[in-house]
PDB file of C-alpha atoms in Angstrom:
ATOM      1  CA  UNK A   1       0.000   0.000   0.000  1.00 41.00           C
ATOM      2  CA  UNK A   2       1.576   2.964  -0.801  1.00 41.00           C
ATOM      3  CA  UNK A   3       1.176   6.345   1.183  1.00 40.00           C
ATOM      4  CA  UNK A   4      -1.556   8.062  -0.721  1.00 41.00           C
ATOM      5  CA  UNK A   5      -3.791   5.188   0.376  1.00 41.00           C
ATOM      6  CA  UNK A   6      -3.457   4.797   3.479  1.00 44.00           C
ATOM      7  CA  UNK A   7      -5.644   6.562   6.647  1.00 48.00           C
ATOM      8  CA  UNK A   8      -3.203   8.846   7.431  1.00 43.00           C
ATOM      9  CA  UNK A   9      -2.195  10.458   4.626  1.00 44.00           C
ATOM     10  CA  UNK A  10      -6.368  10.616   3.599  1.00 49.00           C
ATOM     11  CA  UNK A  11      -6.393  12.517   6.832  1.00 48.00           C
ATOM     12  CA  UNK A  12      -3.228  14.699   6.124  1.00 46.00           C
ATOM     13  CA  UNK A  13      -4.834  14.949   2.731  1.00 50.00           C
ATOM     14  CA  UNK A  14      -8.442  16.027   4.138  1.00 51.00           C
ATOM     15  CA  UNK A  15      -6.813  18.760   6.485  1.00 46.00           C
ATOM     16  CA  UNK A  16      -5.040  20.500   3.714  1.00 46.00           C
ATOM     17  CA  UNK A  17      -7.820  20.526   1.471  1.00 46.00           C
ATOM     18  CA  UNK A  18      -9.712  22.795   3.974  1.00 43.00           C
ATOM     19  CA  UNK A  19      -7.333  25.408   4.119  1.00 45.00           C
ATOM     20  CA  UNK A  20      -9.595  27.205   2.379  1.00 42.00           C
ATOM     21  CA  UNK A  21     -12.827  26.965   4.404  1.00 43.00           C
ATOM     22  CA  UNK A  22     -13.398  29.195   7.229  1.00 50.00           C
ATOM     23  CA  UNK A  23     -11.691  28.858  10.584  1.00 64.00           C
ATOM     24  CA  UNK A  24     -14.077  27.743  12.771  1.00 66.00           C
ATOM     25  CA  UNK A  25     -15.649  25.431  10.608  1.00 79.00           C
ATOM     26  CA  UNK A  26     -12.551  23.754   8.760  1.00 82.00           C
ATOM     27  CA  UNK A  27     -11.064  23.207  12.539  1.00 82.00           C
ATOM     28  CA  UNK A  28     -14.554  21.244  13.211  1.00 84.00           C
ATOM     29  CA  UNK A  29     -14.068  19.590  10.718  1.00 88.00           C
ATOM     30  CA  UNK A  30     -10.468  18.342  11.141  1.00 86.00           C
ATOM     31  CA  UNK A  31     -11.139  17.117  14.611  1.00 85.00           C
ATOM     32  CA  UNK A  32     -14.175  15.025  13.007  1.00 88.00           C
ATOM     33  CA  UNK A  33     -11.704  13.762  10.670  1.00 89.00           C
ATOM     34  CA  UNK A  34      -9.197  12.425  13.366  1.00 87.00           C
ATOM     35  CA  UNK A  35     -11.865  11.023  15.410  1.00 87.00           C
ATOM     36  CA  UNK A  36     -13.652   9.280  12.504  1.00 90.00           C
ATOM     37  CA  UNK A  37     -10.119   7.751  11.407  1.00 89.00           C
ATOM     38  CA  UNK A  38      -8.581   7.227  14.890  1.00 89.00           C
ATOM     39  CA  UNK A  39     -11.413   6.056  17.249  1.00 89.00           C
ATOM     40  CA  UNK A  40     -11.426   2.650  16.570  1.00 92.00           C
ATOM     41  CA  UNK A  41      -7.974   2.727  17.281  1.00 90.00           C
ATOM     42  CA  UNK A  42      -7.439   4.814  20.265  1.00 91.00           C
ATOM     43  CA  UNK A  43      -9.932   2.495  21.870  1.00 91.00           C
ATOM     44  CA  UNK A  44      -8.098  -0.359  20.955  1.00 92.00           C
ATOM     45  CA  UNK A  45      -5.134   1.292  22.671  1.00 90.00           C
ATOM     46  CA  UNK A  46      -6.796   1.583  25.504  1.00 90.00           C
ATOM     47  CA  UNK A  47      -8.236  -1.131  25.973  1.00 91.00           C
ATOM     48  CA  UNK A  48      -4.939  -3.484  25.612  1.00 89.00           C
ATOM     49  CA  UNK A  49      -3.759  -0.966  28.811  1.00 88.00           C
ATOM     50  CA  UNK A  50      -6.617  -0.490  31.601  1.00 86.00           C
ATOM     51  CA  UNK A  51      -8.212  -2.942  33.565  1.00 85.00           C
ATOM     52  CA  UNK A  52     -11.355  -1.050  33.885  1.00 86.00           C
ATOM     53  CA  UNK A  53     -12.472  -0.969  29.993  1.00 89.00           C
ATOM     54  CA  UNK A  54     -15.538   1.405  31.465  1.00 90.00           C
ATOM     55  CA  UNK A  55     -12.816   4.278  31.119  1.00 90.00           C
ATOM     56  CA  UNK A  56     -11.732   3.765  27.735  1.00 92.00           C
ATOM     57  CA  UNK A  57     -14.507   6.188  26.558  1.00 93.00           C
ATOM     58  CA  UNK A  58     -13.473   8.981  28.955  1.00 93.00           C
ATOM     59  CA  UNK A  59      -9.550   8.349  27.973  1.00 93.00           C
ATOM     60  CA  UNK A  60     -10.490   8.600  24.242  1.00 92.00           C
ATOM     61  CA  UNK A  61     -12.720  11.364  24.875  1.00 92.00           C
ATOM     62  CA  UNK A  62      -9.298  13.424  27.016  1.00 92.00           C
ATOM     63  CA  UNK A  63      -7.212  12.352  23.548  1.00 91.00           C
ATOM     64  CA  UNK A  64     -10.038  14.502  21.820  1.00 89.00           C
ATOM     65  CA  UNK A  65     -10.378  17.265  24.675  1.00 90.00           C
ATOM     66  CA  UNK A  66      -5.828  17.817  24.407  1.00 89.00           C
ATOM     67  CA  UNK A  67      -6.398  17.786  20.346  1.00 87.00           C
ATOM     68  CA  UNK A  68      -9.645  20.374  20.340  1.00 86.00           C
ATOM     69  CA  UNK A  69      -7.524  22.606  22.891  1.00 87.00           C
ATOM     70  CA  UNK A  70      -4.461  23.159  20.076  1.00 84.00           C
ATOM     71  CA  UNK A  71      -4.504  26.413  17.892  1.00 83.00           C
ATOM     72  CA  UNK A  72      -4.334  24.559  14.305  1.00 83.00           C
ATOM     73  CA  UNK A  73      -5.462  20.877  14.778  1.00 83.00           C
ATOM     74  CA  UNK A  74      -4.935  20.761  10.986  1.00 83.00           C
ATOM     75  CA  UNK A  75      -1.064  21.616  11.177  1.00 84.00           C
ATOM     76  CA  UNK A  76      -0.432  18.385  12.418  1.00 84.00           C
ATOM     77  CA  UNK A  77       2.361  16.839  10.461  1.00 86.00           C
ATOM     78  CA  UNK A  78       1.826  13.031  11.481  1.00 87.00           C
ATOM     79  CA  UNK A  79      -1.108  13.071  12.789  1.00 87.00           C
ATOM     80  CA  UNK A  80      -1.204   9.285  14.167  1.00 88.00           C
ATOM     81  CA  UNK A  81       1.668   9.907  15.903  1.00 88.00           C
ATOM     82  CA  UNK A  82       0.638  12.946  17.427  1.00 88.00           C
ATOM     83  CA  UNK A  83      -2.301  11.467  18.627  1.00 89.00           C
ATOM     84  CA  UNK A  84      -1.058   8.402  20.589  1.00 89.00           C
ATOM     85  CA  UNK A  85       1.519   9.953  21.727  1.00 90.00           C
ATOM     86  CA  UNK A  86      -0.925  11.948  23.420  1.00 90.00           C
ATOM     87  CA  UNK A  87      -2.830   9.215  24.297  1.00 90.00           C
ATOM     88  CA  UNK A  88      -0.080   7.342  26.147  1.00 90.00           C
ATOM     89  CA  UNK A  89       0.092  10.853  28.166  1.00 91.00           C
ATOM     90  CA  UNK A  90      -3.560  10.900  28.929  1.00 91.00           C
ATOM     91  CA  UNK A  91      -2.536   7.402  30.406  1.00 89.00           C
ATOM     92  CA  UNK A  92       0.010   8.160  32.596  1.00 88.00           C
ATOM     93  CA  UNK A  93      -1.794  11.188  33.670  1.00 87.00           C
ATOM     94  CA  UNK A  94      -4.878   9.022  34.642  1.00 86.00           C
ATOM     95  CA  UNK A  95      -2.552   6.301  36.445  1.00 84.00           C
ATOM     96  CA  UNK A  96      -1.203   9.369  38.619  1.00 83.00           C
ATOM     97  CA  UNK A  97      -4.681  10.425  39.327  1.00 82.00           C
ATOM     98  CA  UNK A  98      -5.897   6.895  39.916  1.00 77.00           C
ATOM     99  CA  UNK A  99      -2.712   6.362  42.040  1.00 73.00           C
ATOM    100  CA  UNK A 100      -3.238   9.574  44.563  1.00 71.00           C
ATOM    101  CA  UNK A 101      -6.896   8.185  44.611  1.00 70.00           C
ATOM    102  CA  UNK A 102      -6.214   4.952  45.860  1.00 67.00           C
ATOM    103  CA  UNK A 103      -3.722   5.300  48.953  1.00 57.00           C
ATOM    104  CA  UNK A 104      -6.224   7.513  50.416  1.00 57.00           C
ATOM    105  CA  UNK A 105      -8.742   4.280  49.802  1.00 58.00           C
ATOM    106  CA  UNK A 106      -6.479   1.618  51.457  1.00 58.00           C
ATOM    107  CA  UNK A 107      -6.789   0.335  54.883  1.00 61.00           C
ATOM    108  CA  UNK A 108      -3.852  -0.684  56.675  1.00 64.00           C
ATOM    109  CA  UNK A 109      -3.189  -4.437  56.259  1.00 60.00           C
ATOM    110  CA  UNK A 110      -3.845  -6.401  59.326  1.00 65.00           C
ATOM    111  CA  UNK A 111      -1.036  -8.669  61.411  1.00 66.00           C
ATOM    112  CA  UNK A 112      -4.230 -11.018  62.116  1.00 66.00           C
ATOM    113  CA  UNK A 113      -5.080 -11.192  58.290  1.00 64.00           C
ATOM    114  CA  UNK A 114      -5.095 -14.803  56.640  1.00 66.00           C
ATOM    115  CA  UNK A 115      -4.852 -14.543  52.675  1.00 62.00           C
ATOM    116  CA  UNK A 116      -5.637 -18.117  50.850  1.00 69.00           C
ATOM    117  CA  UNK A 117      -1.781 -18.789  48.738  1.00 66.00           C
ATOM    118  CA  UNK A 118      -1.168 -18.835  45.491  1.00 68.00           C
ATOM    119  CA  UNK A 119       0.408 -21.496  43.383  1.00 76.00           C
ATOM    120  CA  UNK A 120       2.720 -19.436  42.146  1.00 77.00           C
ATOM    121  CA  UNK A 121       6.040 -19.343  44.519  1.00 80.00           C
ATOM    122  CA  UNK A 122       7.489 -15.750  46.241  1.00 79.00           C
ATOM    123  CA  UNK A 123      10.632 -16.766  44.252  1.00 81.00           C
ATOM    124  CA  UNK A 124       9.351 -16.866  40.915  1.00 81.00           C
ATOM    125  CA  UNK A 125       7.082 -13.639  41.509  1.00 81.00           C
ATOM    126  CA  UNK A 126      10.063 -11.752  42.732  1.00 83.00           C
ATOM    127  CA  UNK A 127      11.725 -12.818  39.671  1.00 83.00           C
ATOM    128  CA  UNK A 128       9.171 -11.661  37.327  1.00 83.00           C
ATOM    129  CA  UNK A 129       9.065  -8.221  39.012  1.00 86.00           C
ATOM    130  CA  UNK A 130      13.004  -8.475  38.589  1.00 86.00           C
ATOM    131  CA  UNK A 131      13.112  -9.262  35.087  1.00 84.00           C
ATOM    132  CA  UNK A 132      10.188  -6.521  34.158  1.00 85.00           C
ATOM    133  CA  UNK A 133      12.450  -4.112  35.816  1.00 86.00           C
ATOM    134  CA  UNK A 134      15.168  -4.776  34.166  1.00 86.00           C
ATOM    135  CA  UNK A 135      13.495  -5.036  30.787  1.00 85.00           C
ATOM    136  CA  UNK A 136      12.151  -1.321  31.235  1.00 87.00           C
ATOM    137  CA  UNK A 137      15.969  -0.626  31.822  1.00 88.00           C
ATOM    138  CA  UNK A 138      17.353  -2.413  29.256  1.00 88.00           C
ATOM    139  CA  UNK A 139      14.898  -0.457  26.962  1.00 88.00           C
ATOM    140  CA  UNK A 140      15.859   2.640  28.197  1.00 89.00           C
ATOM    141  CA  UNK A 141      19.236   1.960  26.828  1.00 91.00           C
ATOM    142  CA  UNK A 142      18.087   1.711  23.326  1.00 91.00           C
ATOM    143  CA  UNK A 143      17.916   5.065  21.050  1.00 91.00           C
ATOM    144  CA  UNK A 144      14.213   6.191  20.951  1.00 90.00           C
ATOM    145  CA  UNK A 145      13.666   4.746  17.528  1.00 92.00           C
ATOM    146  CA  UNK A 146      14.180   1.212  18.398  1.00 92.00           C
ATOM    147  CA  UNK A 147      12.712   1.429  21.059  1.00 90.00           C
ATOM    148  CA  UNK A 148       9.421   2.411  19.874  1.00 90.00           C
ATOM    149  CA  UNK A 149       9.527  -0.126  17.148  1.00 92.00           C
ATOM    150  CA  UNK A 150       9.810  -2.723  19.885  1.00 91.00           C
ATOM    151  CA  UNK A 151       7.175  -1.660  21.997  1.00 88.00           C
ATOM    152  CA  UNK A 152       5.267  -1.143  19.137  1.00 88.00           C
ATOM    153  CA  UNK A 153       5.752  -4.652  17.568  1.00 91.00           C
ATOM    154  CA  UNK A 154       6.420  -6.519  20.471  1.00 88.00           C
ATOM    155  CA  UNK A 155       4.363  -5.248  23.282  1.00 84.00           C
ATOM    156  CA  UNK A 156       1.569  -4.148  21.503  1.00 84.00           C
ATOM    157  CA  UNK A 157       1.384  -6.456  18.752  1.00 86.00           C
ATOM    158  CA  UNK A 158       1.513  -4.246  15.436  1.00 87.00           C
ATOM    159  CA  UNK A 159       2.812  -5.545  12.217  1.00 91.00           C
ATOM    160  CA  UNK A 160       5.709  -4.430  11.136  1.00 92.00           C
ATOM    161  CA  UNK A 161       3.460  -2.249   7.848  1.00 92.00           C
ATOM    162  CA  UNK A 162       1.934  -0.714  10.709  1.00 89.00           C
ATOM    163  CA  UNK A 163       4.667   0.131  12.918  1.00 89.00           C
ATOM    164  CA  UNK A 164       6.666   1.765   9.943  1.00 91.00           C
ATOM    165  CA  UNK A 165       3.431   3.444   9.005  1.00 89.00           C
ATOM    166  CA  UNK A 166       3.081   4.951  12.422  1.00 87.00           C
ATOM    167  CA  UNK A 167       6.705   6.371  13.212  1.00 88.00           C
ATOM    168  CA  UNK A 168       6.647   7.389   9.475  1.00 90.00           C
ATOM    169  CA  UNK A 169       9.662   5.159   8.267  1.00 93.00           C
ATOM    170  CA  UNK A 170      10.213   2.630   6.123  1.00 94.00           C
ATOM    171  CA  UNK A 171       9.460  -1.293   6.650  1.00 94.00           C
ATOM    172  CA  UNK A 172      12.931  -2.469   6.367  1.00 96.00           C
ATOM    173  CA  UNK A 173      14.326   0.808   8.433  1.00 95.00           C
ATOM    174  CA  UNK A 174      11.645  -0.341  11.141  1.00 94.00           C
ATOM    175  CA  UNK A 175      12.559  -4.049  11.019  1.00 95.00           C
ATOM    176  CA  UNK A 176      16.605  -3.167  11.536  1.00 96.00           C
ATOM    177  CA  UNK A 177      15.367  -1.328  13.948  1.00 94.00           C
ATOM    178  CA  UNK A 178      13.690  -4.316  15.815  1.00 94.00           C
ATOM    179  CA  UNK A 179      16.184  -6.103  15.339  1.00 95.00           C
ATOM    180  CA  UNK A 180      19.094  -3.771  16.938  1.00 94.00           C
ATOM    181  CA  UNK A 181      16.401  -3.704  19.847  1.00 93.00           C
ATOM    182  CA  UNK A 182      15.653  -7.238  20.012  1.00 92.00           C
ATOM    183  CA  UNK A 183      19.738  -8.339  20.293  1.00 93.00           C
ATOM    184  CA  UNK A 184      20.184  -5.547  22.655  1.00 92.00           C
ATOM    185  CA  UNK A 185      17.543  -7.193  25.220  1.00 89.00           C
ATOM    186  CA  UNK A 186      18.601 -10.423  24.487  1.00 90.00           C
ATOM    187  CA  UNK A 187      22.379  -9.537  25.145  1.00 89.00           C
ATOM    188  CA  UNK A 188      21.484  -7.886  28.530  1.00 87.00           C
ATOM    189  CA  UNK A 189      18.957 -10.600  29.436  1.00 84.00           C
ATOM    190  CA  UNK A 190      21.348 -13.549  28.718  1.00 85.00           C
ATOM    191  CA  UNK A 191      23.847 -11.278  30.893  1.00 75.00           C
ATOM    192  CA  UNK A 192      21.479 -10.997  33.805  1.00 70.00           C
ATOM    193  CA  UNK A 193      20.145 -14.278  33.858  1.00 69.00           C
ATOM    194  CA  UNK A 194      23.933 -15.573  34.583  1.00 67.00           C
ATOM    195  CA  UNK A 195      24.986 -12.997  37.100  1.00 60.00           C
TER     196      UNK A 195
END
């Protein structure tokens, strides 16, 4: 598929076309655009990330509320970009709020308190925690590029077409990419699994 058919450039395509209407109107119309083309997926995002899929509306709805509040919605450059970037910031920004909401909900766990035990040992959990910490590390490392291809491909589950598409570079340029990222955290992994 080449770039004049896809979403994204029908929506870059649709906001230059309206340079001509009149402000208020062609910015209406721009946001319509990006929510008509991006809903679906914005919810999709969402939904892979929050346990409470009631909220996905509202988080969509803040993506929509941080676009309508820019000056020239239709100078956007790369328009899906823009827009999940901003949606994994309405994210974190709800996780904060959710966070400050719930130690003031906790009560203080109880000496006297017997909790039924899982299957799963202390050891491995503590592991897991381990090995997710270090993974967030270990992508740290990695120049912002590859790293966003491999969160992209990896943790979310894009195809590699859609990954390029959405960080605007080519297929093979994205798949070097994953695979710079992918020997990186297999290098540090095999190198922390035998300290």
């Amino acid at each position: 598929m080449n770039r004049e058919e896809t979403p994204l450039a029908a929506v870059a395509e649709g906001t230059r076309a309206e340079s001509t209407l009149a402000e208020p109107n062609r910015r209406g119309q721009v946001l319509a655009r990006l929510a008509q083309g991006y809903g679906q997926a914005l919810h999709r995002f969402f939904e892979r990330r929050v346990t409470v899929k009631a909220d996905v509306p509202d988080l969509v709805q803040d993506v929509y509320l941080r676009l309508s509040r820019m000056q020239d919605p239709a100078g956007i450059e790369k328009p899906e970009h823009f827009l999940f970037v901003t949606a994994a910031n309405v994210l974190k920004d709800s996780a904060r709020r959710a966070a400050v909401r719930e130690t003031r909900l906790h009560d203080e766990l109880r000496d006297d308190l017997v909790l039924p035990s899982s299957d799963i040992s202390a050891d491995r959990v503590l592991e897991s925690k381990e090995a997710a910490v270090r993974l967030q590390a270990v992508l740290l490392e990695l120049p912002d590029r590859s790293r966003d291809v491999f969160v992209l491909r990896v943790m979310e589950g894009l195809k590699m077409a859609d990954v390029a598409r959405a960080l605007g570079i080519s297929t093979r340029a994205a798949e070097k990419h994953q695979a710079r990222a992918l020997a990186h955290v297999a290098a540090a992994f095999r190198d922390w699994r035998h300290r």
